[in-house]
CSV table of C-alpha atoms and ligand atoms in Angstrom, one decimal:
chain,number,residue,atom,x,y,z
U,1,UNK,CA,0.0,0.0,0.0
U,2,UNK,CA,2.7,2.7,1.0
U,3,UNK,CA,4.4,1.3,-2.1
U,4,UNK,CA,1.7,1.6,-4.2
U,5,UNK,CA,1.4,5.5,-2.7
U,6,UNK,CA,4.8,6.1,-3.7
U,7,UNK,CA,5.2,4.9,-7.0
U,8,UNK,CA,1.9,6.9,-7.5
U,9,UNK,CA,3.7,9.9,-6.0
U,10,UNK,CA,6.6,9.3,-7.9
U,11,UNK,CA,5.0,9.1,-11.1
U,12,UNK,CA,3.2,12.7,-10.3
U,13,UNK,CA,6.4,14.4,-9.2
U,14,UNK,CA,7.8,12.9,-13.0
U,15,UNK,CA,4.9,14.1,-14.6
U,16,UNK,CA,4.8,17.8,-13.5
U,17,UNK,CA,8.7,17.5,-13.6
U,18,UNK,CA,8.6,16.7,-17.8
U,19,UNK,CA,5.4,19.0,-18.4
U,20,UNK,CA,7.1,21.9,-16.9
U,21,UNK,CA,10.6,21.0,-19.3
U,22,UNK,CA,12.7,21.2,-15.7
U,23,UNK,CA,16.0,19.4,-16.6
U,24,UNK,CA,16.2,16.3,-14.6
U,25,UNK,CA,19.4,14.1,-14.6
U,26,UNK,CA,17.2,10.4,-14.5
U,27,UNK,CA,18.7,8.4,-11.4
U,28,UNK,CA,16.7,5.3,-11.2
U,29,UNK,CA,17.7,2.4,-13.5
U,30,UNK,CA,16.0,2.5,-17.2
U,31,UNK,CA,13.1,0.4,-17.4
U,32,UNK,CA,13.3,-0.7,-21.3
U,33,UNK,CA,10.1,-2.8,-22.8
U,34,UNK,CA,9.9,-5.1,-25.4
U,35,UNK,CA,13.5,-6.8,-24.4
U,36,UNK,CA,13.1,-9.0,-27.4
U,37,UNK,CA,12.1,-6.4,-30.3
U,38,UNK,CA,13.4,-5.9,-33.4
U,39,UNK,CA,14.4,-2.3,-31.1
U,40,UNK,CA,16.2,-4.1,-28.9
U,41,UNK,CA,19.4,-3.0,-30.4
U,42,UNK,CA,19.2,0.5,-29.4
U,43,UNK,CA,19.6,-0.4,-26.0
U,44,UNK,CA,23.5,-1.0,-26.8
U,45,UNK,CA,23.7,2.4,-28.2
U,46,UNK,CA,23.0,4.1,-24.7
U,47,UNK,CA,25.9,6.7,-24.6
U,48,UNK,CA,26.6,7.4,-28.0
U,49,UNK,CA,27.6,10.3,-29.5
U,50,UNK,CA,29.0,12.5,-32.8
U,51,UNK,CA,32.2,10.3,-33.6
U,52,UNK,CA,31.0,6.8,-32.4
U,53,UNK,CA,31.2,4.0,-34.7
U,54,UNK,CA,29.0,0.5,-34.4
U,55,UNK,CA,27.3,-1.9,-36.5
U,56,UNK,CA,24.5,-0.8,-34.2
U,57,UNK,CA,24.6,2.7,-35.4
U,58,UNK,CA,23.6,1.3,-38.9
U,59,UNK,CA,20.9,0.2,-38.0
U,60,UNK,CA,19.8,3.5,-36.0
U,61,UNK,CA,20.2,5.2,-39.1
U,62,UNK,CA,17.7,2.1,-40.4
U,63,UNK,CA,15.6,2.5,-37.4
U,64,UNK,CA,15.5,6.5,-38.4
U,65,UNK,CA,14.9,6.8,-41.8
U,66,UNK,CA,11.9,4.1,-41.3
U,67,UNK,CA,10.1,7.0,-39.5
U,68,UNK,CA,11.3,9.7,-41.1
U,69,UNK,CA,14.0,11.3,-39.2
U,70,UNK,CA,16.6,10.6,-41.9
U,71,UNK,CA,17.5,10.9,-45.6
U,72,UNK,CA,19.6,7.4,-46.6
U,73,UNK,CA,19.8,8.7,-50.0
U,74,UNK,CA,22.1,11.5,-49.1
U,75,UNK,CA,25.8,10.5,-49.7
U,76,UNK,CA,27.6,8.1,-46.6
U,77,UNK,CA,24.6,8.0,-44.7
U,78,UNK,CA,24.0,4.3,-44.7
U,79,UNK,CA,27.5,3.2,-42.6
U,80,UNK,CA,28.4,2.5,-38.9
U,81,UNK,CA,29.4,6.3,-38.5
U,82,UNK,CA,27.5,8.7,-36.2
U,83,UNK,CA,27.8,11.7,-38.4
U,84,UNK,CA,26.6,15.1,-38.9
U,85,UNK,CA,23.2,13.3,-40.3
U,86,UNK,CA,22.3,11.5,-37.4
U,87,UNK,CA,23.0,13.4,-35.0
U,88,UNK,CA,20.6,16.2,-36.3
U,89,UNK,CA,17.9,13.3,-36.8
U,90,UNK,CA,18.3,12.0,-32.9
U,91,UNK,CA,17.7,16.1,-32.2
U,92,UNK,CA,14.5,15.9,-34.4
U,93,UNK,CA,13.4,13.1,-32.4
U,94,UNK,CA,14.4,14.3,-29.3
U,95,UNK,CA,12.3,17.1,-29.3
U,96,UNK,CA,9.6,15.9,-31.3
U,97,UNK,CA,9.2,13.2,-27.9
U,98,UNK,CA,9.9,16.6,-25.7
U,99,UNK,CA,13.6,14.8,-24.7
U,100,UNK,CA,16.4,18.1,-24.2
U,101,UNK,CA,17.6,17.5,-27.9
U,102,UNK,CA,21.3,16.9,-27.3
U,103,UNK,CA,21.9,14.7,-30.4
U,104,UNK,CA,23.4,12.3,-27.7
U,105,UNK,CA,21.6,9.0,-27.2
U,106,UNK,CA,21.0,9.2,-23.3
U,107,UNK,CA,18.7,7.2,-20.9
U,108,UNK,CA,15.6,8.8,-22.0
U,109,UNK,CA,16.2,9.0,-25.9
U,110,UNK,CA,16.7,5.1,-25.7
U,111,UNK,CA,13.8,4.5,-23.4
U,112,UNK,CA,11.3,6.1,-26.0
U,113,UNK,CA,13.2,4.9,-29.0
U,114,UNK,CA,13.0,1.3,-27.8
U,115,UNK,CA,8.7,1.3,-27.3
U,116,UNK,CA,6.8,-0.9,-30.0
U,117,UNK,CA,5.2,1.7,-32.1
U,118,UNK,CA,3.2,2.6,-35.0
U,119,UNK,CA,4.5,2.1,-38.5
U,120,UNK,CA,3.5,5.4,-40.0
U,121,UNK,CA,6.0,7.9,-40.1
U,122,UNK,CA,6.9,10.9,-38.1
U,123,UNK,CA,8.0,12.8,-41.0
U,124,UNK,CA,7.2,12.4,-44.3
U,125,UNK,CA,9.7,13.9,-46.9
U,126,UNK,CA,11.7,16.2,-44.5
U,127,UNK,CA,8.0,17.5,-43.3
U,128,UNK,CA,8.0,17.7,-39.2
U,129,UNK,CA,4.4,17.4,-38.8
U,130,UNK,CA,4.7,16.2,-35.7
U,131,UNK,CA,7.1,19.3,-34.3
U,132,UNK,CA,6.6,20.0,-30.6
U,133,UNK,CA,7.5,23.3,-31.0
U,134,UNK,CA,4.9,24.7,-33.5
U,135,UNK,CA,1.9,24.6,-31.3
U,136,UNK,CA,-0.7,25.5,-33.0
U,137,UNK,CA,-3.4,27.9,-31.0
U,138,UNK,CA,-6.7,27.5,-31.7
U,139,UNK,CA,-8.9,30.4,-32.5
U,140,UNK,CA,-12.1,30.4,-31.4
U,141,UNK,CA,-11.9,28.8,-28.0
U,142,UNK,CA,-12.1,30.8,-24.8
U,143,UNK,CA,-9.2,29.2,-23.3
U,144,UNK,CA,-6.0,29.2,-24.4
U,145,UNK,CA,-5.4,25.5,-25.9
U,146,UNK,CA,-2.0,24.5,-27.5
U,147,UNK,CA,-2.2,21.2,-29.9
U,148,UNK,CA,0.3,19.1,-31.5
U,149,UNK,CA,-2.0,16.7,-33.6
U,150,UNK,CA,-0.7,17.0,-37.2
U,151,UNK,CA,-2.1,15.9,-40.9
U,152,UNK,CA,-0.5,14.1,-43.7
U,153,UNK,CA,1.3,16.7,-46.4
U,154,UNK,CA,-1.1,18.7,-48.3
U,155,UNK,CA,-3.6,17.3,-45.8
U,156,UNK,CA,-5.4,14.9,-47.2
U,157,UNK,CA,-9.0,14.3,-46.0
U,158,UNK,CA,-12.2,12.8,-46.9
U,159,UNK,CA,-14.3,14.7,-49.1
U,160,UNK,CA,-16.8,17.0,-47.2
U,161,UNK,CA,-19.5,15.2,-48.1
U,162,UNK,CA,-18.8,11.8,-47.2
U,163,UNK,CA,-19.1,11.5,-43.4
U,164,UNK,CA,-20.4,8.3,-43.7
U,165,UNK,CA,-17.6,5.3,-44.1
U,166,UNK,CA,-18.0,1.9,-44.4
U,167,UNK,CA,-15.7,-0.3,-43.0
U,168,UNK,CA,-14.8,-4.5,-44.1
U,169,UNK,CA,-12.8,-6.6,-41.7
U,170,UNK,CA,-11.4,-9.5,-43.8
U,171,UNK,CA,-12.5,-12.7,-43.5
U,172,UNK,CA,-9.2,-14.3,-41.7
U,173,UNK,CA,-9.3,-12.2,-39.1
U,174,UNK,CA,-9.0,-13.3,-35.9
U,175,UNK,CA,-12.4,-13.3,-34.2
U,176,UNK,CA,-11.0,-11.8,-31.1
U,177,UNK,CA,-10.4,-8.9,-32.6
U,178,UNK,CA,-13.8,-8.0,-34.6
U,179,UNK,CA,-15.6,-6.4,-31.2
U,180,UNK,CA,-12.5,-4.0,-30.3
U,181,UNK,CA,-12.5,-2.8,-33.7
U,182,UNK,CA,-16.0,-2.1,-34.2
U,183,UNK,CA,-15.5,-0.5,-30.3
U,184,UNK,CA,-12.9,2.1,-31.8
U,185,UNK,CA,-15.3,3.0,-34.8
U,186,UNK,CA,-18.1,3.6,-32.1
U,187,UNK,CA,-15.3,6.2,-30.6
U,188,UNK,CA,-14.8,8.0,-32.9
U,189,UNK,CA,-17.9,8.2,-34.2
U,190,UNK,CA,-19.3,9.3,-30.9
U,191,UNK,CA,-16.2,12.4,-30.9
U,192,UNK,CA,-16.5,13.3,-34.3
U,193,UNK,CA,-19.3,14.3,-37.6
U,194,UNK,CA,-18.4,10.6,-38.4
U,195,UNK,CA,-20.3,7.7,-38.7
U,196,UNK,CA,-19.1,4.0,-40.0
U,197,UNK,CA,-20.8,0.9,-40.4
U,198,UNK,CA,-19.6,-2.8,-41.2
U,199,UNK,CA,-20.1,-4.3,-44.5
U,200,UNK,CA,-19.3,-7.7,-45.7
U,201,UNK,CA,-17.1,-8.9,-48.7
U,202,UNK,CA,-17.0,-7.6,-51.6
U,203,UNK,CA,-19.3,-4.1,-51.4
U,204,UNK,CA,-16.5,-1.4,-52.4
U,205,UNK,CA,-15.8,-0.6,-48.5
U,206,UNK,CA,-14.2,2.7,-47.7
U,207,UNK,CA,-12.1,1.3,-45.0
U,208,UNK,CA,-9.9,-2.2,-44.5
U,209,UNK,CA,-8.8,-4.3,-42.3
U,210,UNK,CA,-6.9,-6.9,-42.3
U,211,UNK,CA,-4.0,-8.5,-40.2
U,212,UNK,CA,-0.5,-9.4,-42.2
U,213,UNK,CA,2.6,-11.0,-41.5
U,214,UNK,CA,6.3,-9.7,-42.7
U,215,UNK,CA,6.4,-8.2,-46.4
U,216,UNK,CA,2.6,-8.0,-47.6
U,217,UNK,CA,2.9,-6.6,-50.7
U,218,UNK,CA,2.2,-3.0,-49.6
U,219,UNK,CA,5.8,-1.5,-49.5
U,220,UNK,CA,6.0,-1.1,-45.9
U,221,UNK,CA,6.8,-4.7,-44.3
U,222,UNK,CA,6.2,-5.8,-40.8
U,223,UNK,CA,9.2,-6.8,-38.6
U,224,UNK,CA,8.0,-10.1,-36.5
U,225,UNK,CA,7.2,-9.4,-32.8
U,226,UNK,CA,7.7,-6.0,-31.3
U,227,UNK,CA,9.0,-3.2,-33.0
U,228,UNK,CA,6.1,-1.8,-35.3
U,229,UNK,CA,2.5,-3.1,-34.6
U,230,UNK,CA,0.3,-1.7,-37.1
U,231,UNK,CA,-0.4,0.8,-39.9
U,232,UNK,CA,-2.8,3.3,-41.9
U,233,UNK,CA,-2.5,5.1,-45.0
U,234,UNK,CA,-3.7,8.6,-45.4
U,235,UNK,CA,-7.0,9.3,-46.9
U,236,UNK,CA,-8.5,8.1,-49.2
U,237,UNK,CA,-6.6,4.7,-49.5
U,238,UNK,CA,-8.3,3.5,-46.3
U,239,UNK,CA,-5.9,0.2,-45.7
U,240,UNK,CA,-5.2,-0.4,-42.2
U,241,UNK,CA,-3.2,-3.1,-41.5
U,242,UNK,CA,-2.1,-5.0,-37.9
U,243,UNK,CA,1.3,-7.0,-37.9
U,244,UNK,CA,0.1,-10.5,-36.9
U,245,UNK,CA,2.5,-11.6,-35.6
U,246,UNK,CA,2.1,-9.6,-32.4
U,247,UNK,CA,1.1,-10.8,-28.9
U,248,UNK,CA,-2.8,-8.8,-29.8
U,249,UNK,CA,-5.4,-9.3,-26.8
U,250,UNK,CA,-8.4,-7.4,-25.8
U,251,UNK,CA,-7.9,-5.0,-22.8
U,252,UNK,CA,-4.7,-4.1,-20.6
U,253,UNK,CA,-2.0,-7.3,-20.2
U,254,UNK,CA,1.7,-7.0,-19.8
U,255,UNK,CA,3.3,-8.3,-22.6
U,256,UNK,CA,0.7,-8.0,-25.1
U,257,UNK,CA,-0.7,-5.2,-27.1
U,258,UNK,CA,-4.8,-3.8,-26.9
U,259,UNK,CA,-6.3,-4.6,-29.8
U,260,UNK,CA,-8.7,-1.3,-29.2
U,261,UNK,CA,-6.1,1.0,-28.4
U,262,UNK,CA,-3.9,0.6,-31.8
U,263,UNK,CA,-7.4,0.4,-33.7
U,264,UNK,CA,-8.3,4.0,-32.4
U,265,UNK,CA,-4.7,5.3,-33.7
U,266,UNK,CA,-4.7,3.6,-37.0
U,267,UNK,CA,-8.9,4.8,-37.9
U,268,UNK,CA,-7.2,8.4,-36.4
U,269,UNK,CA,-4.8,7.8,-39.9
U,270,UNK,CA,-7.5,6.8,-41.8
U,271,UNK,CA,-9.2,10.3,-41.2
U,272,UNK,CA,-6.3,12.3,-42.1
U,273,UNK,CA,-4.2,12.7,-38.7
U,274,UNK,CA,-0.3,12.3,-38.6
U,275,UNK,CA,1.4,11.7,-35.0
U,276,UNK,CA,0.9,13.9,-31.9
U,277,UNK,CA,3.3,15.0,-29.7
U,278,UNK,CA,1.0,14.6,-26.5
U,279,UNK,CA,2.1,11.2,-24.9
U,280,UNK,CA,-1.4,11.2,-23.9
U,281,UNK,CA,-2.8,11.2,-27.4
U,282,UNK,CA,-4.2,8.4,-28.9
U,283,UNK,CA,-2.1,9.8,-32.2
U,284,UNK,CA,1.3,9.6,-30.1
U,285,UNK,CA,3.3,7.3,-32.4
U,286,UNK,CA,4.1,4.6,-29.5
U,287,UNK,CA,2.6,2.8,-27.2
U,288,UNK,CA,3.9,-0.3,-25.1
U,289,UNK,CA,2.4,-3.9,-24.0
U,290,UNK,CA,-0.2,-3.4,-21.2
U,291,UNK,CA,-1.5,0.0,-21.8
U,292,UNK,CA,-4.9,0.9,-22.9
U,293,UNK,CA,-5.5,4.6,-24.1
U,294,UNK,CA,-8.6,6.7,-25.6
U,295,UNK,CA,-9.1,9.8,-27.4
U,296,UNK,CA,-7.8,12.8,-26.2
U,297,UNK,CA,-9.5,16.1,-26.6
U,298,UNK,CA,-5.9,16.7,-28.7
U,299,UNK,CA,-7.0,14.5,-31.3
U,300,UNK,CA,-10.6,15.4,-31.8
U,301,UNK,CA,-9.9,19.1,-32.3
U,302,UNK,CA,-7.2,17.9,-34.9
U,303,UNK,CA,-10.6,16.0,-36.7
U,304,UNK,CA,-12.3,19.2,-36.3
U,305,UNK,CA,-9.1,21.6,-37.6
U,306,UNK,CA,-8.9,18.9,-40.6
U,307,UNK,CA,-12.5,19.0,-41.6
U,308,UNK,CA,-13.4,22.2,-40.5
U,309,UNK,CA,-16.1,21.5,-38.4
G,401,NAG,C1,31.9,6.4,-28.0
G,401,NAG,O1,33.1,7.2,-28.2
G,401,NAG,C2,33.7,7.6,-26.9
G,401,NAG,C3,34.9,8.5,-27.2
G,401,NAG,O2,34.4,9.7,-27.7
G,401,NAG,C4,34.1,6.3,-26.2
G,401,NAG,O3,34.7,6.6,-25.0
G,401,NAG,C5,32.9,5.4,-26.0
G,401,NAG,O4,33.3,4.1,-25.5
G,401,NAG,C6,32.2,5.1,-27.4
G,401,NAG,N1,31.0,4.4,-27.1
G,401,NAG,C7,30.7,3.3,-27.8
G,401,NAG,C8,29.4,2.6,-27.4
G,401,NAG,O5,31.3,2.9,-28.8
G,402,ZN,ZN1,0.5,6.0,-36.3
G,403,ZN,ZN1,0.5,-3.1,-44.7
């Protein structure tokens, strides 16, 4: 019980302690997820700086250009050298997860970097969408209100008209998983000039869902266990696809991932968000086993910025 108290006390003081951007040297030992991801080999980078050199620092730069953070194409980027390049891409990240963006791979940037997470990228062409420091201050409301949801480039959207999506969840599908799916739909319908309904087969849905294993054909593979559990194209292509080969279960246990929770993100994506800076948005890009998360009020105003309404 006094335990309990104090980790709850502890968690609080951390809170307030990140929100208000205090600079806190982090004493207690790192408590790294997912020990057996395909991220597990950032943990052997903890340290690293400009002028280290690893086979591990390779596959950082793999790891960043995956989400966005860096350009391979640009000449000597793809070697075992922490360079120039990727030290201004850990910065990006750093502050787009509010880390002091030292370009230096400490406790904390590992500890993020290292959380199973959504496949979509941060950045899309050298486009920060997700930038914590651009808030964005919405007119119109009578308190002051910072957001950090973003949109895809040029902002793709449904067209105004159609506010009513239909959605098909393929036939091989594990049966567990039909209920929270049609459970995030009902969210967001219930937030949001949105409404979905289920069809069957073969009836030109708007929306898809499927689960897929590895390389499925769409350009953006899945990596096994861990690492990336799921992802969404931009409007209008309405795929949305979860990596099967995840631990997936309905509700909040350790070592497995809520089926709900990434099906809120991902229909989020299908609507035309990007990632959120707000670890409490559903549109934050991560999320680790045994957490459950809803909509926050960050992602339904980015709806509302998005479609106007
Ligand atoms: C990184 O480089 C420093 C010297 O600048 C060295 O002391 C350290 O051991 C290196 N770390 C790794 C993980 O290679
Ligand atoms: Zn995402
Ligand atoms: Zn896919």
């Amino acid at each position: 019980m006094a335990l309990k108290y104090f980790q709850l006390l502890f968690s609080v003081t951390i809170f307030f302690l990140v929100s208000s951007n205090i600079g806190l040297a982090t004493r207690h030992a790192p408590d790294y997820k997912n020990l057996h991801s395909p991220f597990e080999f950032i943990k052997h980078l903890e340290g690293c700086h400009k002028g280290n050199k690893s086979k591990e620092i390779q596959l950082l730069k793999n790891y960043l250009q995956r989400f966005g953070y860096l350009d391979l194409d640009q000449a000597h980027a793809d070697d075992d050298i922490f360079d120039d390049a990727l030290e201004a891409a850990v910065k990006t990240y750093q502050s787009n997860f509010h880390i002091n963006p030292t370009g230096i791979l400490d406790v904390s940037t590992v500890s993020k970097m290292v959380v199973s997470r959504c496949g979509v990228p941060d950045i899309f062409k050298g486009m920060n969408s997700m930038r914590a420091d651009r808030e964005k201050h919405d007119s119109g409301s009578a308190v002051h209100v910072v957001s950090h949801y973003s949109f895809f480039p040029n902002s793709p959207r449904w067209p105004p008209t159609k506010t009513h999506l239909t959605y098909n969840i393929l036939p091989d599908t594990p049966s567990n998983a039909v209920g929270p799916v049609r459970r995030a739909f009902n969210k967001w319908a219930s937030a949001t000039h949105f409404t979905f309904s289920q069809v069957q087969g073969n009836q030109g849905a708007d929306l898809v869902i499927g689960f897929f294993r590895l390389d499925h054909g769409d350009g953006h593979e899945f990596d096994g266990p861990g690492g990336t559990l799921a992802h969404a194209f931009a409007p209008t292509t309405g795929r949305f696809d979860y990596d099967a080969d995840e631990p997936w279960v309905d509700g909040m246990v350790t070592g497995a991932f809520d089926l709900e929770t990434v099906a809120i993100h991902e229909i989020g994506h299908l609507l035309g968000l990007g990632h959120s800076s707000i670890e409490g948005a559903i549109m934050y890009p991560s999320i680790p086993d045994g957490v459950t998360k809803n909509l926050h009020e960050d992602d339904i105003r980015g709806i509302r910025a998005l479609y106007n309404v």
